[in-house]
Coordinates of C-alpha atoms in Angstrom, one line a residue:
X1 CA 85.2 19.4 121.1
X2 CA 82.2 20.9 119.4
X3 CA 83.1 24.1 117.7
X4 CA 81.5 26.9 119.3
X5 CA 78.6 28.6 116.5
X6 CA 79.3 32.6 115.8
X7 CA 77.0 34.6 113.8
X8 CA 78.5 37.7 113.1
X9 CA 76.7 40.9 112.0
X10 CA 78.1 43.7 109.9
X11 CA 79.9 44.9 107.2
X12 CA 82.1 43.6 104.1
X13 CA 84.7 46.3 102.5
X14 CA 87.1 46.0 100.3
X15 CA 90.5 47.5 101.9
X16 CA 92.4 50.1 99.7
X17 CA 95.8 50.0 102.0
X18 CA 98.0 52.4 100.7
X19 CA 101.8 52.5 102.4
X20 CA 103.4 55.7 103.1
X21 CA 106.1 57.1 104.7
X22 CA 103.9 59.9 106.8
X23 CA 100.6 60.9 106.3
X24 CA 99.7 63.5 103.7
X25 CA 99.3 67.3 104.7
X26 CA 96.2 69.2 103.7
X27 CA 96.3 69.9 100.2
X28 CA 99.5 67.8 99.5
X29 CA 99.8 65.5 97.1
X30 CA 103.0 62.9 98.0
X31 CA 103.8 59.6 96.7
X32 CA 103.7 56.3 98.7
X33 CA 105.2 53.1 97.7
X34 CA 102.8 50.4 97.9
X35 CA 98.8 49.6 97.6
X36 CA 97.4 46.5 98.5
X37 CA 93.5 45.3 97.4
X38 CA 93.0 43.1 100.8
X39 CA 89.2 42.2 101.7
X40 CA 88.0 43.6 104.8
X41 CA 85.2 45.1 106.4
X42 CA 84.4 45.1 110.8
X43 CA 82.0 42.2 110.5
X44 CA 84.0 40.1 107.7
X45 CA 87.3 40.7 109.7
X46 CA 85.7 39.7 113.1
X47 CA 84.0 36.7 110.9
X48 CA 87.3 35.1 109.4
X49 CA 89.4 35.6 112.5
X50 CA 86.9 33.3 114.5
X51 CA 87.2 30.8 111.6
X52 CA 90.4 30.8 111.9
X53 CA 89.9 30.2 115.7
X54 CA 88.0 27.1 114.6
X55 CA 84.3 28.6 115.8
X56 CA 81.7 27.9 113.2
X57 CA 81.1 31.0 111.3
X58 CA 77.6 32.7 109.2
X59 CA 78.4 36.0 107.7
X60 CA 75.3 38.1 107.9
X61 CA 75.6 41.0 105.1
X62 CA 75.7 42.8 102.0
X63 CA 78.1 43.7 98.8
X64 CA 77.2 44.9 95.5
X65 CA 77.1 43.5 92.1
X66 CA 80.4 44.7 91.4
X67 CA 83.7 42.8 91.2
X68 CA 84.8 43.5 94.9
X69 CA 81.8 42.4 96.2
X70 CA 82.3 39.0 94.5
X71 CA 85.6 38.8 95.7
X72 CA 84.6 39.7 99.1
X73 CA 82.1 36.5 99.6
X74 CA 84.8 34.3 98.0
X75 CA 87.6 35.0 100.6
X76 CA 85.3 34.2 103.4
X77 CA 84.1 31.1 101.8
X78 CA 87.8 30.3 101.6
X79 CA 88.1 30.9 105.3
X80 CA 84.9 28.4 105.8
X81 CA 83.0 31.7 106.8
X82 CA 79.3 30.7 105.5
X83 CA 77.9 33.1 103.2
X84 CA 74.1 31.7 102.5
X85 CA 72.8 35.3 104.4
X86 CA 75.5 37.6 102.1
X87 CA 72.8 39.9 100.5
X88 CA 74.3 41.1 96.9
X89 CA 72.1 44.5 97.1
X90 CA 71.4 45.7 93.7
X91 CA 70.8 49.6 94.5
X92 CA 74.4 49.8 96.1
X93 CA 78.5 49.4 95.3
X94 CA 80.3 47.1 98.0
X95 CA 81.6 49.1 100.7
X96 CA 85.3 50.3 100.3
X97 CA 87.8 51.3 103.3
X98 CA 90.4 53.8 102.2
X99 CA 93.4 53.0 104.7
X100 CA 96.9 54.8 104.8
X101 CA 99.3 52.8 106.8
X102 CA 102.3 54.8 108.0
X103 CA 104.8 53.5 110.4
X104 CA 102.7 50.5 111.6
X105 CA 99.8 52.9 112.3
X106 CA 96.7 53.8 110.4
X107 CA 94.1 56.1 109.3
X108 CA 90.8 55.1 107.5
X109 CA 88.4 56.1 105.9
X110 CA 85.0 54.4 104.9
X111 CA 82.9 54.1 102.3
X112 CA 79.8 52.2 103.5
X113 CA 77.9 51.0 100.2
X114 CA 75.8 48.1 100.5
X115 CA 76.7 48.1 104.0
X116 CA 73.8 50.5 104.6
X117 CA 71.3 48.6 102.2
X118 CA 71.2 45.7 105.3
X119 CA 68.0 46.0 107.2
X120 CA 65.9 44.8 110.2
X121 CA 64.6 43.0 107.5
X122 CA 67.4 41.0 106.3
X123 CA 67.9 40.2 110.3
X124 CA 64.8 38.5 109.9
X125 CA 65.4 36.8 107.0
X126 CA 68.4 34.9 109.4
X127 CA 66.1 34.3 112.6
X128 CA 66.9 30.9 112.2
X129 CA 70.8 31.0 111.9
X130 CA 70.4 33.6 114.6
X131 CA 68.5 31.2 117.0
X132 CA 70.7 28.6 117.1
X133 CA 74.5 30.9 117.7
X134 CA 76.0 30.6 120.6
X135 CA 77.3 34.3 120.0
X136 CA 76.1 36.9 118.4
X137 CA 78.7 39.6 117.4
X138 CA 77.8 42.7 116.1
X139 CA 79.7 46.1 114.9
X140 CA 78.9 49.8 113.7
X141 CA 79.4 49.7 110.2
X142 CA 75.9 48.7 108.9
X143 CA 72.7 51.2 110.5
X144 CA 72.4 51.8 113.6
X145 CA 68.5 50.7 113.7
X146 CA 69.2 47.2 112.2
X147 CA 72.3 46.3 114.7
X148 CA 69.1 47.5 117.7
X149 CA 66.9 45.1 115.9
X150 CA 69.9 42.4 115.7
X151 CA 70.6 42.6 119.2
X152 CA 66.5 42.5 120.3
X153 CA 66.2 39.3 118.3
X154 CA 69.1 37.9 119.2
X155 CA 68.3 38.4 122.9
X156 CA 64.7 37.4 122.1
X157 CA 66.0 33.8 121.1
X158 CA 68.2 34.1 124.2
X159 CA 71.4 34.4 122.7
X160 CA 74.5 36.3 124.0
X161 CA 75.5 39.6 122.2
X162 CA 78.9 41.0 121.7
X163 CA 79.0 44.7 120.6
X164 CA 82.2 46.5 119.3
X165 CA 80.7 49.9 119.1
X166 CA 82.9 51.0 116.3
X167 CA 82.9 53.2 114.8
X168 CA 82.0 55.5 117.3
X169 CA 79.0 57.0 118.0
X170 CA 75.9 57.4 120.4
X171 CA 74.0 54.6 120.6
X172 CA 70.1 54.0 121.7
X173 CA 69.1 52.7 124.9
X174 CA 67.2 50.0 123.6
X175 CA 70.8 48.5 122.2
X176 CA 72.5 49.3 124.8
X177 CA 69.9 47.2 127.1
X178 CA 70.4 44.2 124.9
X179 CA 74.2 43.7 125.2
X180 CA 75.7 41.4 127.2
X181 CA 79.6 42.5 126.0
X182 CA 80.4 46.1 124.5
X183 CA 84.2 46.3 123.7
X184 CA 85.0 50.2 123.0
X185 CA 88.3 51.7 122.6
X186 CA 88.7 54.5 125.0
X187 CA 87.9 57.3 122.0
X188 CA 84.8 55.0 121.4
X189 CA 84.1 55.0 125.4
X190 CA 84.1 58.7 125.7
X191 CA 82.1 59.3 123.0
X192 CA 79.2 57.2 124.7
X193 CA 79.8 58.6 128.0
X194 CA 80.5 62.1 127.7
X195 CA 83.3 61.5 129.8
X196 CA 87.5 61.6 129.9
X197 CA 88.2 57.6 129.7
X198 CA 92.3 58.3 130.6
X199 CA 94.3 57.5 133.7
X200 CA 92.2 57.4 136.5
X201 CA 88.7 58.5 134.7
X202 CA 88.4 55.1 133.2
X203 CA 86.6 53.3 136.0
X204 CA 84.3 56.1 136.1
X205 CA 83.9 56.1 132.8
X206 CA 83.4 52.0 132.2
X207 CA 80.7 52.1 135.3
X208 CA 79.3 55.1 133.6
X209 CA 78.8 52.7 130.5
X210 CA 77.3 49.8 132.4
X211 CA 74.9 51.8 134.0
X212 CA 73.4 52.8 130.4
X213 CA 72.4 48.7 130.2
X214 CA 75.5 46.7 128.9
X215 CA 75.9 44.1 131.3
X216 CA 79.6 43.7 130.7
X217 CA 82.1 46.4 129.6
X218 CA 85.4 45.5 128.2
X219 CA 88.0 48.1 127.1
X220 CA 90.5 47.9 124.9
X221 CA 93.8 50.4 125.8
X222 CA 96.1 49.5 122.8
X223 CA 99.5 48.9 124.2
X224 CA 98.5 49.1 127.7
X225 CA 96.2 45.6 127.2
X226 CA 92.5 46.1 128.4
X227 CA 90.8 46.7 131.3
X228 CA 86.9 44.7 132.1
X229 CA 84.0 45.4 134.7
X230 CA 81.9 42.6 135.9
X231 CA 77.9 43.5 136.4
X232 CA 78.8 43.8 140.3
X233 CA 81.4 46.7 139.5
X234 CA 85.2 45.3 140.1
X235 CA 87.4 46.5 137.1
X236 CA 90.3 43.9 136.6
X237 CA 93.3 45.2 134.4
X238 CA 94.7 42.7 132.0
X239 CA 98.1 43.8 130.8
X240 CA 99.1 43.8 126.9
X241 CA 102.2 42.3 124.7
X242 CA 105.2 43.9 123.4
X243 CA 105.1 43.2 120.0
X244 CA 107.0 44.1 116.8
X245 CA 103.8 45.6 115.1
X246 CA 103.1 45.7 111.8
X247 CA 99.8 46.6 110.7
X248 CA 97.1 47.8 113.6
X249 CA 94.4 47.7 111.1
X250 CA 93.0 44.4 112.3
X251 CA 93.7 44.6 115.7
X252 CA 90.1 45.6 117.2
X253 CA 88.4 43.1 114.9
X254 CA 90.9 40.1 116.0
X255 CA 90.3 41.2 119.9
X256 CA 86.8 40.8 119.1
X257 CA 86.6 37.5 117.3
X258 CA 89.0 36.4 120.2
X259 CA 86.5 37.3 122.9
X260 CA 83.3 35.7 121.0
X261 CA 85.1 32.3 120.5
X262 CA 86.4 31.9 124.0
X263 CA 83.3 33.1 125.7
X264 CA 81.1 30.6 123.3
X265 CA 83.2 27.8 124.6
X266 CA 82.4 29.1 128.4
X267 CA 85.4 30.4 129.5
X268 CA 85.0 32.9 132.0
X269 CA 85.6 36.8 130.7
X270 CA 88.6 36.7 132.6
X271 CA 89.7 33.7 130.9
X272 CA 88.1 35.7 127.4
X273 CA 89.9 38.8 127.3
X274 CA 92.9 37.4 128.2
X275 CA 93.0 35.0 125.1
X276 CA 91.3 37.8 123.3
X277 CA 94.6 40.1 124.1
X278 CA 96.8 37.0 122.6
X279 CA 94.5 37.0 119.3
X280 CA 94.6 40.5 118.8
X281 CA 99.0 40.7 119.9
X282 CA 99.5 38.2 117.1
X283 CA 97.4 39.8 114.6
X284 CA 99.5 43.1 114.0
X285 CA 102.1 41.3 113.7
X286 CA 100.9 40.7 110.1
X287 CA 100.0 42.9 107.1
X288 CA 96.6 43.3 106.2
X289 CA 93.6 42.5 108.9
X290 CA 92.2 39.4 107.4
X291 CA 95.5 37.5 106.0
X292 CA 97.0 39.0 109.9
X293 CA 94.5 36.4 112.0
X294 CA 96.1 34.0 113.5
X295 CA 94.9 30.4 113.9
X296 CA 94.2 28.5 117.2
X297 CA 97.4 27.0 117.3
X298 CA 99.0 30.0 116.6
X299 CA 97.2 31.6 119.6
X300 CA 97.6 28.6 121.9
X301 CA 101.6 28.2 121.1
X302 CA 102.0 32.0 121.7
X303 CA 103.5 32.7 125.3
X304 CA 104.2 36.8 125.0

């Protein structure tokens, strides 16, 4: 089987994970007991867990000069992630997330760096990589006008487009229009609606969504699985996994790179979110969001 071809879109962080009991107080200094230096980054998680799904992978981004940035390109490449359209930005420090990681939970905060030195531009630059993906997934951690331009070109050379609108915030029209799949998080889902997306406001608030362009809306509802509605309106439910969790940081990211890969391969969304759900169960199972993917095997020998 010919491996599905994912360009992904977005950012590359390096991921300050610092373990804690609880999470601090304002104005309280406390001490943790572990730190970790794991690559990371929306777009360079979402990139290595398809790799590791077996899709054919180009990283489309930036990192500084700097040491992290270095060792940011190098773990993809050792993930077979191509790297050819990794900008080093010379203006800018690679992009850091600060993570605390308390009882299997978490609570970030970004740093964007270089992130934010990718422009329509550099999309451009890519037109050919871009032409020839099968998806096209895209995230909120690089500006907002160059994932609208991603998403027009992409569409322009008639390519399918993911979006995980995280982190959250409003988003134009225009994007909007050019989305075939937008994954939100119910926080991220009320945020663009304007809307309650709990209990029985969901529905209203996932048509709401669809209605503003995106022909697909897919939900993600943490423990509770995810929910999907179809461009003719029927919201399906797909239920989650119990699992011993971990570390949630990569869970989003591997739900993403789940849907891409089985949706390049032709599978119906049904079909998509359900493996997607089996991805993103195994993955916070494991520390860290990049070293948590799991592989294809992993995924297909998995029975919840």
């Amino acid at each position: 089987m010919k491996a599905p071809k994912i360009v992904v879109i977005g950012s590359l962080n390096m991921d300050i994970v610092i373990e804690a009991d609880r999470y601090p107080q304002q104005g309280e200094t406390m001490l943790g007991h572990g730190i970790r230096f794991l690559p990371g980054g929306k777009g360079a998680n979402q990139a290595v867990a398809a790799a590791r799904l077996g899709a054919a992978v180009t990283m489309v981004g930036a990192v500084g000069t700097d040491g992290f940035g270095q060792e940011l390109v190098k773990a993809l490449q050792t993930e077979n992630v191509g790297t050819d359209a990794v900008r080093v930005a010379e203006q800018a420090a690679t992009g850091v997330a600060s993570i605390y990681v308390c009882q299997g939970d978490n609570s970030i905060v970004v740093l964007p760096g270089a992130n934010h030195t990718l422009l329509p531009a550099d999309i451009d630059a890519c037109r050919e990589v871009i032409a020839t993906a099968d998806i096209v997934l895209l995230q909120m951690e690089i500006p907002v006008d160059t994932v609208a331009h991603a998403a027009r070109l992409a569409k322009a050379c008639g390519r399918t487009v993911v979006l995980n609108p995280a982190p959250a915030q409003k988003l134009p029209d225009e994007l909007l229009r050019n989305v075939d799949y937008i994954t939100p998080n119910r926080t991220e889902l009320a945020l663009l609606t304007g809307r309650s997306a709990e209990g029985g406001e969901l529905e209203a608030a996932m048509r709401e969504l669809a209605g503003m362009g995106a022909r697909h809306v897919i939900t993600t509802l943490g423990a509770e699985g995810s929910a999907f509605m179809t461009q003719e309106g029927t919201l399906t439910h797909v239920p989650g996994y119990v699992m011993e969790v971990v570390d949630t940081t990569g869970a989003g990211d591997s739900f993403n790179a789940g849907l891409a890969y089985s949706l390049a391969l032709g599978q119906s969304l049904e079909e998509a979110v359900s493996f997607a759900a089996k991805v993103s169960a195994l993955a916070v199972t494991r520390f860290g969001a990049q070293p948590g993917m799991p592989t294809l095997q992993e995924v297909l020998d998995f029975n919840g």
